[in-house]
GROMACS .gro file of C-alpha atoms in nm:
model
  276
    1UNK     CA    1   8.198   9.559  23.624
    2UNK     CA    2   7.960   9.337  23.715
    3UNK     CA    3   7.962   9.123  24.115
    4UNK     CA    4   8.084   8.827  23.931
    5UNK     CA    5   8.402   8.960  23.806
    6UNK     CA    6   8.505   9.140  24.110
    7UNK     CA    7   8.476   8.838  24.317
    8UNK     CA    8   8.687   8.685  24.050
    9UNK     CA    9   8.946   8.923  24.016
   10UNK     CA   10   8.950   8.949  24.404
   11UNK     CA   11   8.962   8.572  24.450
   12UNK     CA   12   9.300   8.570  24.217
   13UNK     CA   13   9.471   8.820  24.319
   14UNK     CA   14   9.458   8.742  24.648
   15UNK     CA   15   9.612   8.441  24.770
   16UNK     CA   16   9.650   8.533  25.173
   17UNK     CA   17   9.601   8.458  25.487
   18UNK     CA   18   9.573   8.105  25.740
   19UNK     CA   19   9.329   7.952  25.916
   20UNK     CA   20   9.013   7.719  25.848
   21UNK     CA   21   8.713   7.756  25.580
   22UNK     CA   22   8.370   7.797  25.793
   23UNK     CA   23   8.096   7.555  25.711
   24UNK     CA   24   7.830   7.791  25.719
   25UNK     CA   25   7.729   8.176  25.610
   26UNK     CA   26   7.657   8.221  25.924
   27UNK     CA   27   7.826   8.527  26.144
   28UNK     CA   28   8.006   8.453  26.418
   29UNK     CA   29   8.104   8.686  26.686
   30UNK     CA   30   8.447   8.702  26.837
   31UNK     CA   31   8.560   8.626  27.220
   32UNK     CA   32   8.888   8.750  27.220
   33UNK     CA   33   9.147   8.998  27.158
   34UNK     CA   34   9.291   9.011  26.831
   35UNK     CA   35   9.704   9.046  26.833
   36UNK     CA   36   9.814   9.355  26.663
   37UNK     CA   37   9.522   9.548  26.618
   38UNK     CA   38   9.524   9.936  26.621
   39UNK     CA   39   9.289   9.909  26.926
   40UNK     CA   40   9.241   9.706  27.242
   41UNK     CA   41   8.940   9.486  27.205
   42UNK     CA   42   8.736   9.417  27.549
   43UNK     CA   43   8.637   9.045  27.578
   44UNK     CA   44   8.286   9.150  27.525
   45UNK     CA   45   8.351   9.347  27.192
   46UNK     CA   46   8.307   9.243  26.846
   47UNK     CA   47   8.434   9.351  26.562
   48UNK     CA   48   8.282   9.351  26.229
   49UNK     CA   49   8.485   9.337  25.886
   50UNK     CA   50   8.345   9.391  25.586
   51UNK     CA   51   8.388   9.115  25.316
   52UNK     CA   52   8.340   9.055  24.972
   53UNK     CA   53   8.042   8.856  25.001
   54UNK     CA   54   7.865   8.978  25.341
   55UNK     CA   55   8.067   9.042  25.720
   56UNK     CA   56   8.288   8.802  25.899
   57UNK     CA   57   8.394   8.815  26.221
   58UNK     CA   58   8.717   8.681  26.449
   59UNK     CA   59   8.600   8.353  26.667
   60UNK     CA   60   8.867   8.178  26.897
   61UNK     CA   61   8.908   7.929  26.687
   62UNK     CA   62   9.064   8.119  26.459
   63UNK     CA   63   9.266   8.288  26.633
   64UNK     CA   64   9.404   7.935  26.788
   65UNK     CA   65   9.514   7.814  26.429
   66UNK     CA   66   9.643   8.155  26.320
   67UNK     CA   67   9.895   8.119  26.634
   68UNK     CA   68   9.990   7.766  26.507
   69UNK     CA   69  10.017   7.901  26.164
   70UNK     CA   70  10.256   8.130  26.302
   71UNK     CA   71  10.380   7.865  26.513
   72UNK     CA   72  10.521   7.634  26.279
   73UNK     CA   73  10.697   7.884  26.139
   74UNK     CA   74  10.849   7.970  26.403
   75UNK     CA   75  10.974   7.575  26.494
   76UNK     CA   76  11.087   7.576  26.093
   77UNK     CA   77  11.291   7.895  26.090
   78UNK     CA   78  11.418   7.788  26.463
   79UNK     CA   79  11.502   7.428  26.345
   80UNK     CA   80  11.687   7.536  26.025
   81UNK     CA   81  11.871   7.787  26.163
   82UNK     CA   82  12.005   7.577  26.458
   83UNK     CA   83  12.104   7.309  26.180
   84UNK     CA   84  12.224   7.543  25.947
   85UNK     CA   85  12.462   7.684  26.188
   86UNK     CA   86  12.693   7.386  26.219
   87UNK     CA   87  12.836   7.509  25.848
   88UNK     CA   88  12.976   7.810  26.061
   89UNK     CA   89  13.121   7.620  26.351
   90UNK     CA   90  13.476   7.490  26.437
   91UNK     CA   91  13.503   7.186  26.406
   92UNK     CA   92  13.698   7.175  26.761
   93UNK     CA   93  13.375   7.322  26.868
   94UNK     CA   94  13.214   7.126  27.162
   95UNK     CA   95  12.865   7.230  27.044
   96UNK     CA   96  12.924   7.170  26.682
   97UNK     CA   97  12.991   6.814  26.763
   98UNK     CA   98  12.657   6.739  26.946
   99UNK     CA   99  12.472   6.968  26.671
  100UNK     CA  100  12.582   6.716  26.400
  101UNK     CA  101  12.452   6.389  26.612
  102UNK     CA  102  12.115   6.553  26.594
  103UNK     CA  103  12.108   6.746  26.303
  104UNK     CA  104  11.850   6.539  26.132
  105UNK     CA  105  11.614   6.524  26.403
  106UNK     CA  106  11.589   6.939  26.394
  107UNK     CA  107  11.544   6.847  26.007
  108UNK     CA  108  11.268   6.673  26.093
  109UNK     CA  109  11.149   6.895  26.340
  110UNK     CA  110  11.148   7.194  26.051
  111UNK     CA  111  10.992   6.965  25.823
  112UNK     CA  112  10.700   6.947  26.057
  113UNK     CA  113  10.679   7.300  26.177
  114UNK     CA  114  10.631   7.359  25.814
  115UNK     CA  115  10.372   7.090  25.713
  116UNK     CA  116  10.207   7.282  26.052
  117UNK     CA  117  10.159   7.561  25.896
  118UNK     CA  118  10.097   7.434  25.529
  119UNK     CA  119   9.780   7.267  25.663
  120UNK     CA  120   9.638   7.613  25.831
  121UNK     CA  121   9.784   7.816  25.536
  122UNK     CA  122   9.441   8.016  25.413
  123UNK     CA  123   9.483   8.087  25.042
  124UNK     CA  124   9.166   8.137  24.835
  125UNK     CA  125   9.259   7.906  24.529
  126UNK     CA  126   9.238   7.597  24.708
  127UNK     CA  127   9.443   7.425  24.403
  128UNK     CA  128   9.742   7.637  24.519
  129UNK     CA  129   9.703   7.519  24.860
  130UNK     CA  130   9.687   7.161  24.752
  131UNK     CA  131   9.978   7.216  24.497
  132UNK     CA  132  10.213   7.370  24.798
  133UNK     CA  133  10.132   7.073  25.051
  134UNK     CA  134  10.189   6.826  24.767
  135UNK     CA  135  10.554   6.951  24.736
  136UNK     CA  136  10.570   6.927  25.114
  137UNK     CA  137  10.462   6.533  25.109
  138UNK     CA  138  10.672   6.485  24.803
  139UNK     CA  139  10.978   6.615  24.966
  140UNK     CA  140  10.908   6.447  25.255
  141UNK     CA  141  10.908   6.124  25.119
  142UNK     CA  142  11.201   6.180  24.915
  143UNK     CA  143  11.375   6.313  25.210
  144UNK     CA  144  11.287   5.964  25.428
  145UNK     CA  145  11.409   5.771  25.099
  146UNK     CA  146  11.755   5.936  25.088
  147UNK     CA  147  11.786   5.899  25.475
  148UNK     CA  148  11.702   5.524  25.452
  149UNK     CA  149  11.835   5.398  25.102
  150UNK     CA  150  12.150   5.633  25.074
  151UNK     CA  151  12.226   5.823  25.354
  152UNK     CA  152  12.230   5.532  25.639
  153UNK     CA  153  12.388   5.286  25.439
  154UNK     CA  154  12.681   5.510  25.385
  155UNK     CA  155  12.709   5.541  25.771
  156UNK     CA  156  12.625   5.969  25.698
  157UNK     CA  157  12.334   6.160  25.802
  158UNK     CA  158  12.043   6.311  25.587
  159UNK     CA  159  12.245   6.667  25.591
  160UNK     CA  160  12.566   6.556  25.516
  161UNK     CA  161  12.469   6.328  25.198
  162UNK     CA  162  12.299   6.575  25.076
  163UNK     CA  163  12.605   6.804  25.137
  164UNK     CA  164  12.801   6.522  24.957
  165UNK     CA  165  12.606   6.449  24.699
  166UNK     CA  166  12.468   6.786  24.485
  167UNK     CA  167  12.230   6.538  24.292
  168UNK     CA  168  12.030   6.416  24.602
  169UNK     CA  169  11.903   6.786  24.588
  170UNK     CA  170  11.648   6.620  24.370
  171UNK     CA  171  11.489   6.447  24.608
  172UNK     CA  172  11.482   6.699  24.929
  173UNK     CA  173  11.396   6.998  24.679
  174UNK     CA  174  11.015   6.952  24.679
  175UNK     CA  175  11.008   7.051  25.058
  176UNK     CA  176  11.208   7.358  25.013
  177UNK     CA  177  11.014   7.445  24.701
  178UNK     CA  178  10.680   7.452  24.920
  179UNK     CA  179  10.862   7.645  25.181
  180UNK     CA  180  10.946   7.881  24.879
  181UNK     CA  181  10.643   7.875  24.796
  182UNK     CA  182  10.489   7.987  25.101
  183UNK     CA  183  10.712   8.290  25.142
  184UNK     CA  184  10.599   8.384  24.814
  185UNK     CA  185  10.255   8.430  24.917
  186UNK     CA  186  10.348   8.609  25.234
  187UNK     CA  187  10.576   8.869  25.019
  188UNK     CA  188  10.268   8.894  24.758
  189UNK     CA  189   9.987   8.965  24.988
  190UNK     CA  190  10.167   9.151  25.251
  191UNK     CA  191  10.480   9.323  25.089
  192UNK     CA  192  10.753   9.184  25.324
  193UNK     CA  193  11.080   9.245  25.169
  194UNK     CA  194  11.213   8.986  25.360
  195UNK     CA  195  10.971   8.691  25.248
  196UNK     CA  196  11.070   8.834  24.903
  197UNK     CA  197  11.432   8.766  24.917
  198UNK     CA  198  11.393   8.472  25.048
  199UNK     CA  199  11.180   8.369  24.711
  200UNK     CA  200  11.465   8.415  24.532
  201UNK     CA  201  11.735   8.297  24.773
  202UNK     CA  202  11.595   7.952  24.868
  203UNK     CA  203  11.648   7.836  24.493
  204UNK     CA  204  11.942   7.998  24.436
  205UNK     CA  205  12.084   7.813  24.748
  206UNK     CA  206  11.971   7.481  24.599
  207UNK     CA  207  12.015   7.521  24.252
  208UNK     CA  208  12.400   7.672  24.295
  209UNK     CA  209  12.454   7.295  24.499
  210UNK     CA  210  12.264   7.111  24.294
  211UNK     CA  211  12.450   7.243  23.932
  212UNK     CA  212  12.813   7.313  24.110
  213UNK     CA  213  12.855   7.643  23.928
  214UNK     CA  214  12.865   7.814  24.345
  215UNK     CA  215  13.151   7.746  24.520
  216UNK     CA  216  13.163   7.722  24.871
  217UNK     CA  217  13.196   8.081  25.005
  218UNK     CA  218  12.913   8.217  24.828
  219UNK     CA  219  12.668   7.953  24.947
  220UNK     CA  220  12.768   8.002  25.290
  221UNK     CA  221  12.729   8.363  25.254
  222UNK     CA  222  12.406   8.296  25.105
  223UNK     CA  223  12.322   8.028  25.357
  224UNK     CA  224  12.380   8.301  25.644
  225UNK     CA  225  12.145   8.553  25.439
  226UNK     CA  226  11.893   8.254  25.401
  227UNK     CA  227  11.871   8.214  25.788
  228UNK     CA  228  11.876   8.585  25.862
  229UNK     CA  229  11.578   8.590  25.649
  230UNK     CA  230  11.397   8.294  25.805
  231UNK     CA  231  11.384   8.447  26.140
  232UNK     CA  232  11.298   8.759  26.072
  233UNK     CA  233  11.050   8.643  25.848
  234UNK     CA  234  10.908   8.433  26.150
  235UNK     CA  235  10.905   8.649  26.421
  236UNK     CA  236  10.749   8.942  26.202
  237UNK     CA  237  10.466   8.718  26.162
  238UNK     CA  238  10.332   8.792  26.534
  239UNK     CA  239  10.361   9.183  26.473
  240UNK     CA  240  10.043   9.136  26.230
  241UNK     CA  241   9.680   9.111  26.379
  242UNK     CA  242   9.541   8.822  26.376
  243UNK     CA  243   9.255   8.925  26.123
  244UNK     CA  244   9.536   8.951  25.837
  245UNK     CA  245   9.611   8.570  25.843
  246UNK     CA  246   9.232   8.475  25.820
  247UNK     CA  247   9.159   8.687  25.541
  248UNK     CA  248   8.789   8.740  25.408
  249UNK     CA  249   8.635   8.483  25.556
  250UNK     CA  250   8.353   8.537  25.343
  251UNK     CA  251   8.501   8.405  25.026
  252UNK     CA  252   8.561   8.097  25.177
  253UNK     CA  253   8.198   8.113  25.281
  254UNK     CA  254   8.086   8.188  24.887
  255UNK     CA  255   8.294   7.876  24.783
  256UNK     CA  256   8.135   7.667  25.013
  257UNK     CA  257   7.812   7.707  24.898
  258UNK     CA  258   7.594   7.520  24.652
  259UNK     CA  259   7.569   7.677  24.328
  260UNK     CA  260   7.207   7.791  24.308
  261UNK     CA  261   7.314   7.941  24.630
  262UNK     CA  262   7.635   8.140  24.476
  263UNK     CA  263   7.380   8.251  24.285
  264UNK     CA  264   7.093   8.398  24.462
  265UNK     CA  265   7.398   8.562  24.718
  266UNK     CA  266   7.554   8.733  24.408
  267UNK     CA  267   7.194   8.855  24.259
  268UNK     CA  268   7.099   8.955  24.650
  269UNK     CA  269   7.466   9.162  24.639
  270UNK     CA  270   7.406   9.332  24.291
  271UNK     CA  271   7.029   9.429  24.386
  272UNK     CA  272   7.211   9.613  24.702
  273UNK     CA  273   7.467   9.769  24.550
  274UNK     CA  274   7.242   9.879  24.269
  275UNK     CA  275   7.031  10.020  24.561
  276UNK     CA  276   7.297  10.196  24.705
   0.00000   0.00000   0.00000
């Protein structure tokens, strides 16, 4: 098989990791100590992985927005489950009361946790990328349009119209179909077998209130699976190193140069591995 095809092959098939495309083929060495590696790291150490297209190394930079990545996360698991967790409280609760006063701002506060970590996500088909933080804006707006035009004018917050009114499921759905979408990746390139249930329980959620074929103890038992998931998901994301959210940097490297460029690295790789 010849250079070409593996890098396209590995290109596809891959579609992890998070952080930022570097500008330049240059190497750059790495400050820091990488979370979740098999080794400790001195400050003064740098380690060398060996990519597709040449070495890459670990700066601080990356390491910054992989923690973000994670981050985000985090505030969206965090923020949904706190929300969420107002279906399983008594009403005579004191805390359930104060919970659905601000329920909508820890909807928003999810929303951008998630849009966080959709702009850091590292996926080598850039079109995916694009596609997933499309959804996020669409849902985004069509979650500020049902809050404005139809939730506030029937005196109800953005949760409970939704609740309400299965159809309005419409409109909100693009957000939870890029946070879908994102746990897809993360069960693909990593095997979590949480990230993959949640694939599959995110729409089944939405599509059982959006259709009215669920009634209401299976979505709540769903619902509780959904933010079991979530933070587990989450917080399992800070028991990987660092290096597994970045990815090969030198793909992103490849796509970032010129084509007569692409090609004299390619015909420079197949002249060494002939060698070898």
């Amino acid at each position: 098989m010849s250079l070409q095809g593996l890098s396209t092959v590995a290109v596809t098939s891959r579609l992890c990791c998070s952080a930022r495309n570097p500008s330049t083929g240059r190497t750059i060495s790495v400050r820091c100590k990488a979370v979740g590696e098999n080794r400790q790291v001195s400050l003064d150490e740098t380690i060398v992985y060996e990519g597709i297209y040449g070495p890459w190394t670990v700066d601080d930079t990356d390491v910054r927005e992989v923690i973000l990545y994670r981050s985000g996360l985090v505030t969206a698991a965090a923020s949904f489950v706190v929300a969420a967790s107002v279906a399983f409280l008594p009403d005579n609760f004191s805390l359930s009361a104060a919970l659905k006063q601000n329920v909508d701002l820890f909807y928003v506060l999810g929303s951008g946790g998630l849009g966080l970590s959709l702009f850091l996500i590292h996926i080598y088909v850039t079109e995916i990328k694009r596609a997933l933080q499309a959804l996020w804006g669409l849902g985004v707006l069509g979650s500020a349009t049902t809050y404005f035009v139809l939730a506030q004018p029937a005196n109800k917050n953005l949760i409970e119209y939704v609740i309400d009114n299965p159809s309005s499921v419409w409109l909100v759905g693009p957000l939870f179909a890029a946070l879908t979408g994102l746990v897809f990746k993360e069960g693909l390139c990593y095997g979590k077998l949480e990230a993959g249930l949640l694939t599959f329980v995110i729409p089944i959620v939405l599509l059982g209130h959006l259709t009215g074929l669920m009634d209401d103890g299976v979505k709540l038992t769903l619902l509780a699976s959904w933010m079991t998931l979530f933070v587990i998901f989450a917080g399992r994301k800070f028991t990987q190193p660092i290096k597994d959210d970045i990815g090969d940097k030198s793909v992103f490297v490849f796509n970032s140069l010129r084509e007569d460029e692409r090609k004299a690295l390619l015909e420079k790789l197949e002249q060494q591995k002939t060698q070898n």
